[in-house]
mmCIF file of C-alpha atoms and ligand atoms in Angstrom:
data_model
loop_
_atom_site.group_PDB
_atom_site.id
_atom_site.type_symbol
_atom_site.label_atom_id
_atom_site.label_comp_id
_atom_site.label_asym_id
_atom_site.label_seq_id
_atom_site.Cartn_x
_atom_site.Cartn_y
_atom_site.Cartn_z
ATOM 1 C CA MET A 1073 0.000 0.000 0.000
ATOM 2 C CA VAL A 1074 1.184 3.509 -0.750
ATOM 3 C CA ASN A 1075 1.693 5.490 2.400
ATOM 4 C CA THR A 1076 3.045 9.020 2.074
ATOM 5 C CA ASN A 1077 3.264 9.708 5.791
ATOM 6 C CA ARG A 1078 6.443 7.727 6.288
ATOM 7 C CA HIS A 1079 9.580 7.239 4.264
ATOM 8 C CA PRO A 1080 8.620 5.171 1.218
ATOM 9 C CA VAL A 1081 9.885 1.612 1.138
ATOM 10 C CA GLY A 1082 11.102 -0.256 -1.950
ATOM 11 C CA SER A 1083 8.940 -3.125 -3.236
ATOM 12 C CA GLN A 1084 6.196 -1.888 -0.932
ATOM 13 C CA ASP A 1085 5.593 1.720 -2.000
ATOM 14 C CA TYR A 1086 7.496 1.734 -5.258
ATOM 15 C CA PRO A 1087 8.918 -0.858 -7.644
ATOM 16 C CA ARG A 1088 12.630 -1.478 -7.239
ATOM 17 C CA THR A 1089 13.359 -3.246 -10.479
ATOM 18 C CA MET A 1090 12.203 -3.330 -14.063
ATOM 19 C CA GLN A 1091 10.511 -6.683 -13.350
ATOM 20 C CA GLU A 1092 8.615 -5.223 -10.421
ATOM 21 C CA PHE A 1093 7.686 -2.174 -12.455
ATOM 22 C CA ASP A 1094 6.224 -4.399 -15.182
ATOM 23 C CA SER A 1095 4.182 -6.500 -12.808
ATOM 24 C CA TRP A 1096 2.932 -3.542 -10.743
ATOM 25 C CA PHE A 1097 1.811 -1.483 -13.711
ATOM 26 C CA ALA A 1098 0.522 -4.099 -16.115
ATOM 27 C CA SER A 1099 -2.803 -2.339 -16.678
ATOM 28 C CA GLU A 1100 -4.343 1.131 -16.898
ATOM 29 C CA ALA A 1101 -6.323 0.417 -13.766
ATOM 30 C CA ALA A 1102 -3.171 -0.365 -11.797
ATOM 31 C CA CYS A 1103 -1.535 2.892 -12.904
ATOM 32 C CA LEU A 1104 -4.636 4.891 -12.077
ATOM 33 C CA ASP A 1105 -4.933 3.229 -8.704
ATOM 34 C CA PHE A 1106 -1.341 4.164 -7.886
ATOM 35 C CA LEU A 1107 -1.954 7.810 -8.826
ATOM 36 C CA ILE A 1108 -5.180 7.947 -6.836
ATOM 37 C CA ARG A 1109 -3.397 6.759 -3.719
ATOM 38 C CA LEU A 1110 -0.626 9.321 -4.199
ATOM 39 C CA ARG A 1111 -3.093 12.114 -4.821
ATOM 40 C CA TRP A 1112 -5.333 11.254 -1.873
ATOM 41 C CA PRO A 1113 -2.870 9.766 0.611
ATOM 42 C CA ASP A 1114 -5.467 9.938 3.388
ATOM 43 C CA GLY A 1115 -8.091 8.337 1.193
ATOM 44 C CA PHE A 1116 -10.383 9.691 -1.506
ATOM 45 C CA ARG A 1117 -13.040 12.232 -0.558
ATOM 46 C CA CYS A 1118 -15.848 13.156 -2.918
ATOM 47 C CA PRO A 1119 -15.694 16.934 -3.505
ATOM 48 C CA ALA A 1120 -19.499 17.053 -3.726
ATOM 49 C CA CYS A 1121 -20.649 15.087 -0.678
ATOM 50 C CA ASP A 1122 -17.460 14.357 1.264
ATOM 51 C CA ASN A 1123 -18.186 10.649 1.016
ATOM 52 C CA GLN A 1124 -15.015 8.608 1.316
ATOM 53 C CA LYS A 1125 -15.927 5.735 -0.948
ATOM 54 C CA GLY A 1126 -15.565 5.604 -4.689
ATOM 55 C CA TRP A 1127 -14.545 3.363 -7.574
ATOM 56 C CA ALA A 1128 -12.100 4.016 -10.364
ATOM 57 C CA THR A 1129 -13.820 3.915 -13.736
ATOM 58 C CA THR A 1130 -12.256 2.971 -17.034
ATOM 59 C CA ARG A 1131 -12.014 6.612 -18.099
ATOM 60 C CA GLY A 1132 -9.688 7.770 -15.337
ATOM 61 C CA ASN A 1133 -12.498 8.945 -13.075
ATOM 62 C CA ILE A 1134 -13.526 8.025 -9.574
ATOM 63 C CA ARG A 1135 -17.266 7.513 -9.138
ATOM 64 C CA CYS A 1136 -18.602 8.429 -5.716
ATOM 65 C CA SER A 1137 -20.500 5.492 -4.231
ATOM 66 C CA LYS A 1138 -23.059 7.818 -2.648
ATOM 67 C CA CYS A 1139 -23.868 10.688 -5.032
ATOM 68 C CA GLN A 1140 -22.467 9.012 -8.188
ATOM 69 C CA ARG A 1141 -20.517 12.141 -9.086
ATOM 70 C CA GLN A 1142 -17.386 11.454 -11.098
ATOM 71 C CA THR A 1143 -14.112 13.076 -10.145
ATOM 72 C CA SER A 1144 -11.196 13.006 -12.532
ATOM 73 C CA ALA A 1145 -8.097 11.521 -10.996
ATOM 74 C CA ILE A 1146 -5.802 13.202 -13.498
ATOM 75 C CA ALA A 1147 -7.348 16.671 -13.891
ATOM 76 C CA GLY A 1148 -4.952 19.200 -12.417
ATOM 77 C CA THR A 1149 -1.941 16.897 -12.823
ATOM 78 C CA ILE A 1150 0.693 16.752 -15.554
ATOM 79 C CA PHE A 1151 -1.376 13.978 -17.185
ATOM 80 C CA GLU A 1152 -4.443 16.159 -17.710
ATOM 81 C CA GLY A 1153 -5.743 16.059 -21.259
ATOM 82 C CA THR A 1154 -3.460 13.240 -22.373
ATOM 83 C CA ARG A 1155 -4.649 10.924 -25.119
ATOM 84 C CA LYS A 1156 -1.982 8.356 -24.386
ATOM 85 C CA PRO A 1157 -2.418 5.528 -21.869
ATOM 86 C CA LEU A 1158 -1.193 6.232 -18.340
ATOM 87 C CA ARG A 1159 0.896 3.134 -18.716
ATOM 88 C CA THR A 1160 2.953 4.856 -21.404
ATOM 89 C CA TRP A 1161 3.428 7.811 -19.058
ATOM 90 C CA PHE A 1162 4.562 5.472 -16.310
ATOM 91 C CA GLN A 1163 7.059 3.900 -18.672
ATOM 92 C CA ALA A 1164 8.308 7.380 -19.567
ATOM 93 C CA MET A 1165 8.731 8.290 -15.898
ATOM 94 C CA TRP A 1166 10.522 5.024 -15.259
ATOM 95 C CA TYR A 1167 12.782 5.609 -18.268
ATOM 96 C CA VAL A 1168 13.727 9.086 -17.075
ATOM 97 C CA THR A 1169 14.321 8.166 -13.439
ATOM 98 C CA SER A 1170 15.941 4.754 -13.782
ATOM 99 C CA GLN A 1171 18.866 5.993 -15.821
ATOM 100 C CA LYS A 1172 21.768 7.756 -14.210
ATOM 101 C CA PHE A 1173 21.736 10.620 -16.676
ATOM 102 C CA GLY A 1174 18.048 10.670 -17.491
ATOM 103 C CA GLY A 1175 17.047 10.576 -21.105
ATOM 104 C CA SER A 1176 16.744 12.695 -24.201
ATOM 105 C CA ALA A 1177 13.640 13.301 -26.281
ATOM 106 C CA LEU A 1178 15.051 11.114 -29.037
ATOM 107 C CA GLY A 1179 15.774 8.304 -26.601
ATOM 108 C CA LEU A 1180 12.272 8.496 -25.124
ATOM 109 C CA LYS A 1181 10.682 8.514 -28.569
ATOM 110 C CA ARG A 1182 12.579 5.345 -29.485
ATOM 111 C CA VAL A 1183 12.022 3.479 -26.252
ATOM 112 C CA LEU A 1184 8.282 4.122 -26.088
ATOM 113 C CA GLY A 1185 7.676 4.131 -29.808
ATOM 114 C CA LEU A 1186 6.064 7.563 -29.580
ATOM 115 C CA GLY A 1187 4.867 8.909 -32.890
ATOM 116 C CA SER A 1188 6.772 12.147 -32.876
ATOM 117 C CA TYR A 1189 9.862 13.768 -31.482
ATOM 118 C CA GLN A 1190 7.681 16.721 -30.394
ATOM 119 C CA THR A 1191 5.545 14.485 -28.190
ATOM 120 C CA ALA A 1192 8.601 12.984 -26.513
ATOM 121 C CA TRP A 1193 10.129 16.434 -26.063
ATOM 122 C CA ALA A 1194 6.919 17.848 -24.541
ATOM 123 C CA TRP A 1195 6.580 14.857 -22.196
ATOM 124 C CA LEU A 1196 10.083 15.371 -20.869
ATOM 125 C CA HIS A 1197 9.258 19.005 -20.231
ATOM 126 C CA LYS A 1198 6.060 18.105 -18.427
ATOM 127 C CA MET A 1199 7.988 15.688 -16.259
ATOM 128 C CA ARG A 1200 10.645 18.321 -15.509
ATOM 129 C CA ARG A 1201 7.916 20.584 -14.206
ATOM 130 C CA ALA A 1202 7.128 17.903 -11.661
ATOM 131 C CA MET A 1203 10.717 17.441 -10.552
ATOM 132 C CA VAL A 1204 10.977 20.416 -8.230
ATOM 133 C CA ARG A 1205 8.591 21.222 -5.435
ATOM 134 C CA PRO A 1206 7.934 24.952 -5.122
ATOM 135 C CA ASP A 1207 8.003 24.751 -1.340
ATOM 136 C CA ARG A 1208 11.358 23.001 -1.038
ATOM 137 C CA ASP A 1209 13.742 24.051 1.703
ATOM 138 C CA ARG A 1210 16.621 26.406 1.154
ATOM 139 C CA LEU A 1211 20.215 25.298 1.625
ATOM 140 C CA ASN A 1212 21.935 25.691 4.944
ATOM 141 C CA GLY A 1213 25.306 25.439 6.697
ATOM 142 C CA ARG A 1214 28.351 26.225 4.561
ATOM 143 C CA VAL A 1215 27.387 26.953 0.982
ATOM 144 C CA GLU A 1216 29.565 27.685 -2.031
ATOM 145 C CA VAL A 1217 28.077 30.076 -4.603
ATOM 146 C CA ASP A 1218 29.379 30.876 -8.070
ATOM 147 C CA GLU A 1219 28.170 31.404 -11.605
ATOM 148 C CA THR A 1220 28.885 29.422 -14.736
ATOM 149 C CA TYR A 1221 28.228 30.020 -18.411
ATOM 150 C CA VAL A 1222 26.225 27.549 -20.449
ATOM 151 C CA GLY A 1223 25.616 27.602 -24.167
ATOM 152 C CA GLY A 1224 27.176 28.024 -27.566
ATOM 153 C CA LYS A 1225 30.734 29.002 -28.244
ATOM 154 C CA GLU A 1226 31.613 32.650 -28.348
ATOM 155 C CA LYS A 1227 34.760 34.178 -29.622
ATOM 156 C CA GLY A 1228 36.331 37.261 -28.200
ATOM 157 C CA VAL A 1229 34.230 37.429 -25.072
ATOM 158 C CA HIS A 1230 36.097 37.031 -21.869
ATOM 159 C CA GLY A 1231 35.450 36.877 -18.205
ATOM 160 C CA ARG A 1232 31.981 37.693 -16.982
ATOM 161 C CA GLN A 1233 30.782 39.447 -20.136
ATOM 162 C CA THR A 1234 28.500 37.335 -22.255
ATOM 163 C CA GLU A 1235 26.157 37.828 -25.174
ATOM 164 C CA ARG A 1236 24.565 34.531 -26.050
ATOM 165 C CA LYS A 1237 25.535 32.224 -23.262
ATOM 166 C CA ALA A 1238 23.187 31.724 -20.367
ATOM 167 C CA ILE A 1239 24.445 32.525 -16.925
ATOM 168 C CA VAL A 1240 23.639 29.920 -14.302
ATOM 169 C CA ALA A 1241 24.103 30.683 -10.632
ATOM 170 C CA ILE A 1242 24.928 27.621 -8.517
ATOM 171 C CA ALA A 1243 24.792 27.082 -4.764
ATOM 172 C CA ILE A 1244 25.947 23.872 -3.089
ATOM 173 C CA GLU A 1245 26.216 22.779 0.544
ATOM 174 C CA ILE A 1246 29.701 21.835 1.674
ATOM 175 C CA HIS A 1247 29.987 19.105 4.267
ATOM 176 C CA SER A 1248 32.787 18.796 6.795
ATOM 177 C CA PRO A 1249 35.361 17.323 6.565
ATOM 178 C CA MET A 1250 34.447 16.448 2.973
ATOM 179 C CA GLY A 1251 31.616 15.830 0.575
ATOM 180 C CA PHE A 1252 28.791 17.859 -0.829
ATOM 181 C CA GLY A 1253 25.143 18.218 0.093
ATOM 182 C CA ARG A 1254 22.238 19.577 -1.893
ATOM 183 C CA VAL A 1255 22.416 21.932 -4.818
ATOM 184 C CA ARG A 1256 20.234 24.791 -6.080
ATOM 185 C CA MET A 1257 20.705 26.501 -9.406
ATOM 186 C CA ARG A 1258 18.956 29.120 -11.456
ATOM 187 C CA GLN A 1259 19.457 31.092 -14.604
ATOM 188 C CA VAL A 1260 20.256 34.724 -13.802
ATOM 189 C CA PRO A 1261 19.990 37.678 -16.235
ATOM 190 C CA ASP A 1262 23.409 39.082 -15.320
ATOM 191 C CA VAL A 1263 26.050 38.944 -12.611
ATOM 192 C CA SER A 1264 25.093 42.196 -10.937
ATOM 193 C CA SER A 1265 24.847 42.420 -7.189
ATOM 194 C CA ASP A 1266 21.035 42.626 -7.483
ATOM 195 C CA SER A 1267 20.782 39.377 -9.461
ATOM 196 C CA LEU A 1268 23.263 37.396 -7.392
ATOM 197 C CA THR A 1269 21.903 38.577 -4.056
ATOM 198 C CA GLU A 1270 18.393 37.656 -5.193
ATOM 199 C CA PHE A 1271 19.621 34.209 -6.191
ATOM 200 C CA VAL A 1272 21.275 33.620 -2.834
ATOM 201 C CA LYS A 1273 18.126 34.719 -0.991
ATOM 202 C CA TYR A 1274 16.100 32.249 -3.093
ATOM 203 C CA ALA A 1275 18.556 29.389 -2.613
ATOM 204 C CA VAL A 1276 20.046 29.723 0.875
ATOM 205 C CA GLU A 1277 18.682 30.255 4.395
ATOM 206 C CA PRO A 1278 19.764 33.478 6.089
ATOM 207 C CA GLY A 1279 22.430 32.837 8.686
ATOM 208 C CA ALA A 1280 24.303 30.391 6.453
ATOM 209 C CA VAL A 1281 27.964 30.855 5.581
ATOM 210 C CA ILE A 1282 28.409 31.760 1.900
ATOM 211 C CA LEU A 1283 31.739 31.066 0.224
ATOM 212 C CA THR A 1284 32.412 32.940 -3.024
ATOM 213 C CA ASP A 1285 35.294 34.201 -5.079
ATOM 214 C CA GLY A 1286 36.241 37.870 -4.933
ATOM 215 C CA TRP A 1287 33.598 39.091 -7.417
ATOM 216 C CA THR A 1288 32.012 42.363 -6.221
ATOM 217 C CA GLY A 1289 28.530 41.072 -7.110
ATOM 218 C CA TYR A 1290 28.596 39.190 -3.791
ATOM 219 C CA ASN A 1291 29.429 42.203 -1.658
ATOM 220 C CA ASP A 1292 25.871 42.726 -0.375
ATOM 221 C CA LEU A 1293 25.433 39.279 1.178
ATOM 222 C CA GLN A 1294 26.609 40.308 4.626
ATOM 223 C CA GLN A 1295 23.875 42.939 4.962
ATOM 224 C CA GLU A 1296 21.264 40.339 3.966
ATOM 225 C CA GLY A 1297 22.077 38.285 7.029
ATOM 226 C CA TYR A 1298 24.648 35.854 5.610
ATOM 227 C CA THR A 1299 28.196 35.327 6.763
ATOM 228 C CA HIS A 1300 30.213 35.949 3.639
ATOM 229 C CA GLU A 1301 33.670 34.428 3.194
ATOM 230 C CA VAL A 1302 35.763 35.190 0.155
ATOM 231 C CA VAL A 1303 37.928 32.290 -0.996
ATOM 232 C CA LEU A 1304 40.985 33.411 -2.883
ATOM 233 C CA LEU A 1305 42.764 30.989 -5.150
ATOM 234 C CA SER A 1306 46.197 32.518 -4.696
ATOM 235 C CA ALA A 1307 45.948 32.247 -0.929
ATOM 236 C CA LYS A 1308 46.159 28.459 -1.159
ATOM 237 C CA GLY A 1309 49.472 28.451 -2.983
ATOM 238 C CA ASP A 1310 48.681 25.307 -4.953
ATOM 239 C CA PRO A 1311 48.135 26.040 -8.658
ATOM 240 C CA ALA A 1312 46.070 22.854 -9.125
ATOM 241 C CA HIS A 1313 43.780 23.779 -6.266
ATOM 242 C CA VAL A 1314 40.231 24.752 -7.109
ATOM 243 C CA ALA A 1315 38.958 27.562 -4.917
ATOM 244 C CA LEU A 1316 35.324 26.415 -4.909
ATOM 245 C CA PRO A 1317 35.433 22.644 -5.527
ATOM 246 C CA GLY A 1318 31.677 22.078 -5.052
ATOM 247 C CA VAL A 1319 30.384 24.521 -7.625
ATOM 248 C CA HIS A 1320 33.268 23.640 -9.909
ATOM 249 C CA ARG A 1321 32.227 19.984 -9.839
ATOM 250 C CA VAL A 1322 28.524 20.708 -10.333
ATOM 251 C CA ALA A 1323 29.209 23.096 -13.219
ATOM 252 C CA ALA A 1324 31.340 20.442 -14.933
ATOM 253 C CA LEU A 1325 28.671 17.750 -14.453
ATOM 254 C CA LEU A 1326 25.937 20.083 -15.692
ATOM 255 C CA LYS A 1327 27.842 20.941 -18.864
ATOM 256 C CA ARG A 1328 28.720 17.314 -19.503
ATOM 257 C CA TRP A 1329 25.060 16.343 -19.090
ATOM 258 C CA LEU A 1330 23.802 19.076 -21.424
ATOM 259 C CA LEU A 1331 26.395 18.210 -24.049
ATOM 260 C CA GLY A 1332 26.176 14.440 -23.588
ATOM 261 C CA THR A 1333 22.578 13.446 -22.942
ATOM 262 C CA HIS A 1334 21.093 16.443 -24.717
ATOM 263 C CA GLN A 1335 23.906 17.011 -27.224
ATOM 264 C CA GLY A 1336 23.988 20.706 -26.424
ATOM 265 C CA ALA A 1337 20.544 21.168 -27.982
ATOM 266 C CA VAL A 1338 19.102 23.129 -25.087
ATOM 267 C CA SER A 1339 17.931 26.636 -25.808
ATOM 268 C CA THR A 1340 18.402 29.405 -23.286
ATOM 269 C CA LYS A 1341 14.685 29.935 -22.891
ATOM 270 C CA HIS A 1342 14.115 26.340 -21.738
ATOM 271 C CA LEU A 1343 17.273 26.000 -19.709
ATOM 272 C CA CYS A 1344 15.652 26.545 -16.301
ATOM 273 C CA TYR A 1345 13.648 23.312 -16.665
ATOM 274 C CA TYR A 1346 16.774 21.348 -17.485
ATOM 275 C CA LEU A 1347 18.344 22.833 -14.376
ATOM 276 C CA ASP A 1348 15.391 21.445 -12.416
ATOM 277 C CA GLU A 1349 15.967 17.976 -13.831
ATOM 278 C CA PHE A 1350 19.666 18.123 -13.094
ATOM 279 C CA THR A 1351 18.938 19.283 -9.529
ATOM 280 C CA PHE A 1352 16.319 16.549 -9.019
ATOM 281 C CA ARG A 1353 18.810 13.872 -9.942
ATOM 282 C CA PHE A 1354 21.881 15.408 -8.296
ATOM 283 C CA ASN A 1355 20.149 15.850 -4.950
ATOM 284 C CA ARG A 1356 19.178 12.182 -4.982
ATOM 285 C CA ARG A 1357 22.492 10.881 -6.259
ATOM 286 C CA SER A 1358 23.207 8.912 -3.105
ATOM 287 C CA SER A 1359 19.851 7.152 -3.253
ATOM 288 C CA ARG A 1360 20.631 3.592 -4.271
ATOM 289 C CA ALA A 1361 16.999 2.955 -5.117
ATOM 290 C CA ARG A 1362 16.227 4.435 -8.510
ATOM 291 C CA GLY A 1363 12.628 3.453 -7.874
ATOM 292 C CA LEU A 1364 12.496 6.117 -5.186
ATOM 293 C CA LEU A 1365 13.097 8.779 -7.829
ATOM 294 C CA PHE A 1366 10.241 7.302 -9.828
ATOM 295 C CA TYR A 1367 8.055 7.458 -6.737
ATOM 296 C CA ARG A 1368 8.952 11.104 -6.045
ATOM 297 C CA LEU A 1369 8.283 12.030 -9.652
ATOM 298 C CA CYS A 1370 4.842 10.349 -9.578
ATOM 299 C CA GLN A 1371 4.082 11.999 -6.277
ATOM 300 C CA GLN A 1372 4.922 15.449 -7.597
ATOM 301 C CA ALA A 1373 3.284 14.792 -10.962
ATOM 302 C CA VAL A 1374 -0.119 14.639 -9.274
ATOM 303 C CA GLN A 1375 0.634 17.801 -7.308
ATOM 304 C CA VAL A 1376 1.767 20.227 -10.004
ATOM 305 C CA GLY A 1377 -0.733 21.604 -12.477
ATOM 306 C CA PRO A 1378 -0.915 20.723 -16.166
ATOM 307 C CA SER A 1379 1.086 22.545 -18.806
ATOM 308 C CA TYR A 1380 0.222 22.525 -22.462
ATOM 309 C CA TYR A 1381 2.394 22.049 -25.483
ATOM 310 C CA ALA A 1382 2.032 25.593 -26.841
ATOM 311 C CA GLN A 1383 2.960 27.004 -23.466
ATOM 312 C CA ILE A 1384 6.017 24.768 -23.280
ATOM 313 C CA VAL A 1385 7.244 25.382 -26.832
ATOM 314 C CA LYS A 1386 6.708 29.115 -26.851
ATOM 315 C CA PRO A 1387 7.226 30.450 -23.417
ATOM 316 C CA LYS A 1388 6.688 34.172 -23.076
ATOM 317 C CA LYS A 1389 9.745 36.267 -23.877
ATOM 318 C CA SER A 1390 10.044 37.147 -20.246
ATOM 319 C CA LEU A 1391 10.929 33.533 -19.506
ATOM 320 C CA HIS A 1392 14.480 34.438 -20.320
ATOM 321 C CA HIS A 1393 14.430 36.341 -17.075
ATOM 322 C CA ASN A 1394 12.608 33.537 -15.326
ATOM 323 C CA ILE A 1395 9.384 35.441 -14.777
ATOM 324 C CA GLN A 1396 6.995 32.865 -16.181
ATOM 325 C CA TYR A 1397 9.100 30.154 -14.598
ATOM 326 C CA LEU A 1398 8.927 31.736 -11.173
ATOM 327 C CA ARG A 1399 5.205 32.303 -11.507
ATOM 328 C CA GLU A 1400 4.768 28.577 -12.184
ATOM 329 C CA ARG A 1401 6.984 27.706 -9.294
ATOM 330 C CA SER A 1402 5.178 29.921 -6.805
ATOM 331 C CA GLY A 1403 1.684 29.070 -7.939
HETATM 332 ZN ZN1 LIG B 2988 -20.297 12.111 -3.607
#
């Protein structure tokens, strides 16, 4: 039985292996039943009469046993309006979460035999929207913060100036004596003090220790309630030493993932959703059970609202500055 009040258990709350996945989700009814239990963890309640008993129908609805009213189990989820079987969606979610580096639209199209690349691409975007909870906690403790540049090659542009590349701000918890914790990242419009301070306030709890390089864009952190420490490369004396090893590592992994899995075919206006997928996977990297990622994705898929193809393909121009994105995330 699915129980969301305690830590989910493999083979009990979620399938651990491909074989288990296949036997658990052999039919539409089984998939629907799983979603219903995730959506109403304390049991279904009819919105019309508050009755707690109902039956799943073949069309994805629950029929109240008392007033006969039908409630859609997938309205208001990422599956709303889909013409494909839920089972195909489950396979897509399994495909994306069971692989270490996720999957590309082309890969998903092939594996599921989807008719078009566009469908596969839109599905991945819908799933990405379910990968990050809007109410997630901010980072804490010791946190490294830096920016990195993602995108096409540019000649003759140096340092922090950029024309076409996207700027991604990264924050990562540093554990003592070694190791890294959770990560947060977001596309920022520039590396001004306003933008970077706003990012830190979004990503990190006040009172945390923020480690940065000597860039002046971080000079306002102290007055926002953070303890700011500047890490200087030259102070360490070792030329091979990396001043901020956490963000350096994450930036390298992010670029490798975008170039490898997605072959660099990520446009700036969609980048924030890829950052969500990267974050989802990175923050669960120590989880040995891939099925747990599947479970979390299903759980969040029934909690975030639907998004439609046109909205995904042509986000408003302001998306470049994360406005539409943030509206989605806060609503
Ligand atoms: Zn009812």
